[in-house]
Amino acid sequence: MTVEQRRALVTAVPGPKSLELAARKAASVANGVGTILPAYIVEAGGGIVVDADGNQLIDFGSGIAVTTVGNAAPAVVRRVTEAVQRFTHTCFMVNPYEGYVEVAEQLAELTPGDHPKKSALFNSGAEAVENAIKIARVATGRSAVVCFDHAYHGRTNLTMALTAKDMPYKHGFGPFASDIYRVPMAYPYRWPGDPDAVAEEAFAQFESLVHVQVGEDQVAAVIIEPIQGEGGFIVPPEGFLPRLAQWCRDNGAVFIADEIQSGFCRTGDWFACDHEGVVPDLITTAKGIAGGLPLAAVTGRAELMDAVHAGGLGGTYGGNPVACAAALGAIEEMRSNDLNARAREIEAIFRTRLGQLAARHPQIGDIRGRGAMMAVELVLPGTKQPDAALTGAVAKACHAKGLVVLTAGSFGNVFRFLPPLSISDELLHEGLDLIDDAFAEVLHD
Ligand code: PLZ
């Protein structure tokens, strides 16, 4: 790792060079493509990203849960460098190569369940989700798909239909794909019923809504993020996911776990489903799978994956050889550094520090998450009314102090923390100190 593991601000953030680049961006990049923290990055590694002005920022975002093994992680760089010098592309459907097969073998080994599994590789999370739905529809001969409130599954047409939030993801982009049905999420903090029976009540609503509005025998798939990402790191209570998986088994539907954000050591297990021993029929992965290179996968029961006719799955770039090399490097990093254990250590640090922060700030209504996927939900004190303005202001204050943090949530009031697992304890604590300072500054206390 060449990047010095130290926060350092030498200009305002963003500094003059970044502002110059931002002006060029404004002139040449579509406005629809936003930037959360417009400090332009030139180098990154460990827990630090370095911008064009030489500022060293602490990274609590991992490029939205992608560089879980750290930016430019050694095994990723080594394997990518070696691969890119040999060949850059052949298209696996034209001239295949070993890396693709090796990634599929690793996925079969690492994903939940010890049944025979197969995979197909794609470029982005959204593409993986689309393909999981295609596979489920062919395998079941049914078309209905059930998804959840606060879900995020992508920005393509079918995945927009599955994504819950209108602004900014869907607004004006319709009409959307049909035969998609949305049901309430088991969201403990905001569940309107009995707080001790969220899993039972949410499952009862799922069952009843599907019966009344869809028909059990019409359901091709139920798709859920085992911990919801963009929706605000919503962790369903124990028992909810196993009930859904059982319902799918009982009703001939495919249970799809979208682990694109929660997968690959992020939550302290290989996959968030592992926490309760839930075995999905299909699992979608992306982001953390390849340490920053674009790769995604659908992995699942061999008989489901093989239900699709020959030639029915593919794409020019899916499973690109350099991206596959990156995935093998990322998995090597995860195994050799026991990153699941590291994610659990990071959770312990966050829980302690966020608990202390919440004791001083009644605006923190909820602390939740698992592993290195933690969040706080901000509300008006004494209520559960979302405070998106405060969330935005604290995030902005953090950015100015040299901390990369992201927000999330249907109501824009969730502060989420996704540090790379290669970050040091020192930088974690310093980042948490900055959050503390930012709260104090914004709340004037
Ligand atoms: N499923 C669970 O989290 C991507 C989106 C960022 P792609 N989440 C980050 C943004 O604003 O576009 C995501 C996810 C889950 C699917 C996806 C989609 O993955 O690789 O962005 O297509």
Short mmCIF file of N, CA and C in Angstrom, two decimals, residues 223-306:
data_model
loop_
_atom_site.label_atom_id
_atom_site.label_comp_id
_atom_site.label_asym_id
_atom_site.label_seq_id
_atom_site.Cartn_x
_atom_site.Cartn_y
_atom_site.Cartn_z
N ILE A 223 -37.96 -11.17 -4.30
CA ILE A 223 -36.58 -10.64 -4.25
C ILE A 223 -36.45 -9.67 -3.09
N ILE A 224 -35.37 -9.85 -2.33
CA ILE A 224 -35.15 -8.99 -1.17
C ILE A 224 -33.65 -8.81 -0.93
N GLU A 225 -33.28 -7.62 -0.46
CA GLU A 225 -31.93 -7.40 0.04
C GLU A 225 -31.94 -7.85 1.50
N PRO A 226 -31.12 -8.82 1.88
CA PRO A 226 -31.16 -9.33 3.26
C PRO A 226 -30.90 -8.23 4.30
N ILE A 227 -30.08 -7.24 3.94
CA ILE A 227 -30.06 -5.97 4.66
C ILE A 227 -30.23 -4.93 3.56
N GLN A 228 -31.26 -4.10 3.66
CA GLN A 228 -31.50 -3.15 2.57
C GLN A 228 -30.42 -2.07 2.57
N GLY A 229 -29.92 -1.75 1.38
CA GLY A 229 -28.81 -0.80 1.26
C GLY A 229 -29.28 0.63 1.10
N GLU A 230 -29.59 1.01 -0.13
CA GLU A 230 -29.99 2.40 -0.40
C GLU A 230 -31.20 2.81 0.44
N GLY A 231 -32.04 1.84 0.76
CA GLY A 231 -33.26 2.11 1.55
C GLY A 231 -32.95 2.54 2.97
N GLY A 232 -31.70 2.39 3.42
CA GLY A 232 -31.34 2.90 4.74
C GLY A 232 -30.82 1.84 5.71
N PHE A 233 -30.15 0.84 5.18
CA PHE A 233 -29.55 -0.21 6.03
C PHE A 233 -30.59 -0.80 6.98
N ILE A 234 -31.70 -1.15 6.41
CA ILE A 234 -32.79 -1.72 7.21
C ILE A 234 -32.51 -3.21 7.39
N VAL A 235 -32.40 -3.60 8.66
CA VAL A 235 -32.11 -5.00 9.00
C VAL A 235 -33.41 -5.65 9.42
N PRO A 236 -33.92 -6.59 8.66
CA PRO A 236 -35.18 -7.23 9.09
C PRO A 236 -34.95 -8.02 10.37
N PRO A 237 -35.96 -8.11 11.23
CA PRO A 237 -35.78 -8.87 12.47
C PRO A 237 -35.59 -10.35 12.18
N GLU A 238 -34.93 -11.04 13.11
CA GLU A 238 -34.69 -12.47 12.97
C GLU A 238 -36.02 -13.16 12.66
N GLY A 239 -35.98 -14.09 11.77
CA GLY A 239 -37.19 -14.86 11.47
C GLY A 239 -37.90 -14.42 10.21
N PHE A 240 -37.69 -13.17 9.79
CA PHE A 240 -38.41 -12.69 8.61
C PHE A 240 -37.89 -13.36 7.33
N LEU A 241 -36.57 -13.33 7.14
CA LEU A 241 -36.00 -13.93 5.93
C LEU A 241 -36.26 -15.44 5.87
N PRO A 242 -36.04 -16.18 6.99
CA PRO A 242 -36.35 -17.62 6.91
C PRO A 242 -37.81 -17.91 6.55
N ARG A 243 -38.73 -17.07 7.05
CA ARG A 243 -40.14 -17.28 6.71
C ARG A 243 -40.38 -17.08 5.21
N LEU A 244 -39.76 -16.03 4.65
CA LEU A 244 -39.93 -15.78 3.21
C LEU A 244 -39.35 -16.94 2.41
N ALA A 245 -38.17 -17.41 2.81
CA ALA A 245 -37.54 -18.51 2.08
C ALA A 245 -38.42 -19.76 2.14
N GLN A 246 -39.00 -20.01 3.32
CA GLN A 246 -39.88 -21.17 3.47
C GLN A 246 -41.14 -21.02 2.61
N TRP A 247 -41.69 -19.80 2.60
CA TRP A 247 -42.89 -19.55 1.78
C TRP A 247 -42.58 -19.86 0.31
N CYS A 248 -41.41 -19.44 -0.14
CA CYS A 248 -41.04 -19.70 -1.54
C CYS A 248 -40.94 -21.20 -1.80
N ARG A 249 -40.32 -21.92 -0.86
CA ARG A 249 -40.23 -23.39 -1.03
C ARG A 249 -41.62 -24.00 -1.08
N ASP A 250 -42.52 -23.53 -0.20
CA ASP A 250 -43.86 -24.11 -0.14
C ASP A 250 -44.70 -23.79 -1.37
N ASN A 251 -44.37 -22.68 -2.04
CA ASN A 251 -45.23 -22.22 -3.13
C ASN A 251 -44.58 -22.26 -4.51
N GLY A 252 -43.46 -22.92 -4.60
CA GLY A 252 -42.81 -23.09 -5.91
C GLY A 252 -42.26 -21.80 -6.50
N ALA A 253 -41.98 -20.81 -5.64
CA ALA A 253 -41.40 -19.55 -6.13
C ALA A 253 -39.89 -19.54 -5.85
N VAL A 254 -39.18 -18.71 -6.59
CA VAL A 254 -37.72 -18.62 -6.44
C VAL A 254 -37.41 -17.51 -5.43
N PHE A 255 -36.63 -17.84 -4.42
CA PHE A 255 -36.24 -16.84 -3.42
C PHE A 255 -34.90 -16.24 -3.86
N ILE A 256 -34.93 -14.95 -4.21
CA ILE A 256 -33.71 -14.27 -4.69
C ILE A 256 -33.20 -13.33 -3.60
N ALA A 257 -31.97 -13.55 -3.16
CA ALA A 257 -31.33 -12.62 -2.23
C ALA A 257 -30.44 -11.69 -3.04
N ASP A 258 -30.75 -10.40 -2.99
CA ASP A 258 -29.89 -9.41 -3.65
C ASP A 258 -28.83 -8.98 -2.64
N GLU A 259 -27.65 -9.58 -2.78
CA GLU A 259 -26.53 -9.31 -1.85
C GLU A 259 -25.49 -8.41 -2.51
N ILE A 260 -25.95 -7.61 -3.45
CA ILE A 260 -25.02 -6.75 -4.19
C ILE A 260 -24.31 -5.78 -3.25
N GLN A 261 -25.04 -5.25 -2.27
CA GLN A 261 -24.40 -4.33 -1.31
C GLN A 261 -23.94 -5.05 -0.05
N SER A 262 -24.66 -6.08 0.36
CA SER A 262 -24.39 -6.71 1.67
C SER A 262 -23.41 -7.87 1.59
N GLY A 263 -23.03 -8.28 0.38
CA GLY A 263 -22.22 -9.49 0.21
C GLY A 263 -20.72 -9.30 0.38
N PHE A 264 -20.02 -10.40 0.36
CA PHE A 264 -18.55 -10.43 0.36
C PHE A 264 -17.93 -9.75 1.58
N CYS A 265 -18.22 -10.33 2.74
CA CYS A 265 -17.58 -9.96 4.02
C CYS A 265 -18.08 -8.64 4.60
N ARG A 266 -18.93 -7.93 3.89
CA ARG A 266 -19.36 -6.61 4.34
C ARG A 266 -20.02 -6.68 5.73
N THR A 267 -20.82 -7.71 5.96
CA THR A 267 -21.58 -7.77 7.22
C THR A 267 -20.94 -8.68 8.26
N GLY A 268 -19.72 -9.13 7.99
CA GLY A 268 -19.06 -10.02 8.96
C GLY A 268 -19.31 -11.49 8.67
N ASP A 269 -20.02 -11.77 7.60
CA ASP A 269 -20.18 -13.11 7.05
C ASP A 269 -19.91 -12.99 5.56
N TRP A 270 -19.73 -14.13 4.90
CA TRP A 270 -19.54 -14.01 3.44
C TRP A 270 -20.74 -13.32 2.82
N PHE A 271 -21.93 -13.68 3.31
CA PHE A 271 -23.16 -13.06 2.82
C PHE A 271 -24.09 -12.79 4.00
N ALA A 272 -24.91 -11.75 3.88
CA ALA A 272 -25.80 -11.39 5.00
C ALA A 272 -26.77 -12.53 5.31
N CYS A 273 -27.13 -13.32 4.30
CA CYS A 273 -28.04 -14.46 4.52
C CYS A 273 -27.46 -15.48 5.49
N ASP A 274 -26.13 -15.56 5.54
CA ASP A 274 -25.47 -16.56 6.39
C ASP A 274 -25.81 -16.36 7.86
N HIS A 275 -26.09 -15.12 8.25
CA HIS A 275 -26.34 -14.78 9.64
C HIS A 275 -27.44 -15.66 10.26
N GLU A 276 -28.48 -15.92 9.46
CA GLU A 276 -29.58 -16.76 9.96
C GLU A 276 -29.62 -18.11 9.25
N GLY A 277 -28.57 -18.43 8.53
CA GLY A 277 -28.55 -19.71 7.81
C GLY A 277 -29.57 -19.80 6.69
N VAL A 278 -29.96 -18.64 6.15
CA VAL A 278 -30.93 -18.64 5.04
C VAL A 278 -30.21 -19.02 3.75
N VAL A 279 -30.80 -19.94 3.00
CA VAL A 279 -30.20 -20.37 1.73
C VAL A 279 -31.10 -19.92 0.58
N PRO A 280 -30.70 -18.87 -0.12
CA PRO A 280 -31.52 -18.42 -1.25
C PRO A 280 -31.41 -19.38 -2.43
N ASP A 281 -32.44 -19.36 -3.28
CA ASP A 281 -32.37 -20.17 -4.51
C ASP A 281 -31.42 -19.53 -5.51
N LEU A 282 -31.51 -18.19 -5.60
CA LEU A 282 -30.60 -17.43 -6.44
C LEU A 282 -30.04 -16.29 -5.60
N ILE A 283 -28.79 -15.94 -5.84
CA ILE A 283 -28.19 -14.82 -5.14
C ILE A 283 -27.52 -13.93 -6.18
N THR A 284 -27.76 -12.62 -6.06
CA THR A 284 -27.09 -11.68 -6.97
C THR A 284 -25.96 -11.00 -6.21
N THR A 285 -24.81 -10.90 -6.88
CA THR A 285 -23.64 -10.25 -6.27
C THR A 285 -23.04 -9.28 -7.28
N ALA A 286 -22.32 -8.30 -6.78
CA ALA A 286 -21.60 -7.32 -7.62
C ALA A 286 -20.68 -6.57 -6.66
N LYS A 287 -20.53 -5.27 -6.86
CA LYS A 287 -19.77 -4.40 -5.93
C LYS A 287 -18.52 -5.06 -5.36
N GLY A 288 -18.58 -5.55 -4.11
CA GLY A 288 -17.40 -6.06 -3.41
C GLY A 288 -16.75 -7.26 -4.06
N ILE A 289 -17.43 -7.89 -5.01
CA ILE A 289 -16.92 -9.12 -5.62
C ILE A 289 -15.57 -8.93 -6.29
N ALA A 290 -15.29 -7.74 -6.83
CA ALA A 290 -14.09 -7.61 -7.68
C ALA A 290 -13.22 -6.41 -7.31
N GLY A 291 -13.31 -5.95 -6.07
CA GLY A 291 -12.37 -4.94 -5.57
C GLY A 291 -12.36 -3.65 -6.38
N GLY A 292 -13.42 -3.38 -7.14
CA GLY A 292 -13.50 -2.12 -7.86
C GLY A 292 -13.67 -2.27 -9.36
N LEU A 293 -13.40 -3.45 -9.89
CA LEU A 293 -13.65 -3.62 -11.33
C LEU A 293 -15.09 -4.07 -11.54
N PRO A 294 -15.67 -3.72 -12.68
CA PRO A 294 -17.09 -4.03 -12.88
C PRO A 294 -17.31 -5.52 -13.14
N LEU A 295 -17.96 -6.16 -12.19
CA LEU A 295 -18.31 -7.57 -12.33
C LEU A 295 -19.55 -7.83 -11.47
N ALA A 296 -20.41 -8.69 -11.94
CA ALA A 296 -21.60 -9.07 -11.19
C ALA A 296 -21.92 -10.51 -11.52
N ALA A 297 -22.74 -11.12 -10.67
CA ALA A 297 -23.05 -12.53 -10.90
C ALA A 297 -24.44 -12.88 -10.42
N VAL A 298 -25.00 -13.89 -11.06
CA VAL A 298 -26.16 -14.60 -10.51
C VAL A 298 -25.65 -16.01 -10.23
N THR A 299 -25.85 -16.45 -8.99
CA THR A 299 -25.43 -17.79 -8.60
C THR A 299 -26.66 -18.48 -8.02
N GLY A 300 -26.83 -19.75 -8.32
CA GLY A 300 -28.00 -20.40 -7.75
C GLY A 300 -28.05 -21.88 -8.01
N ARG A 301 -29.17 -22.43 -7.58
CA ARG A 301 -29.38 -23.87 -7.73
C ARG A 301 -29.16 -24.26 -9.18
N ALA A 302 -28.34 -25.29 -9.38
CA ALA A 302 -27.96 -25.68 -10.73
C ALA A 302 -29.19 -25.92 -11.61
N GLU A 303 -30.23 -26.53 -11.03
CA GLU A 303 -31.38 -26.87 -11.89
C GLU A 303 -32.14 -25.61 -12.31
N LEU A 304 -32.12 -24.56 -11.49
CA LEU A 304 -32.77 -23.30 -11.89
C LEU A 304 -31.92 -22.61 -12.95
N MET A 305 -30.62 -22.52 -12.68
CA MET A 305 -29.73 -21.82 -13.61
C MET A 305 -29.75 -22.51 -14.98
N ASP A 306 -29.89 -23.84 -14.95
CA ASP A 306 -29.85 -24.58 -16.21
C ASP A 306 -31.21 -24.68 -16.89
#
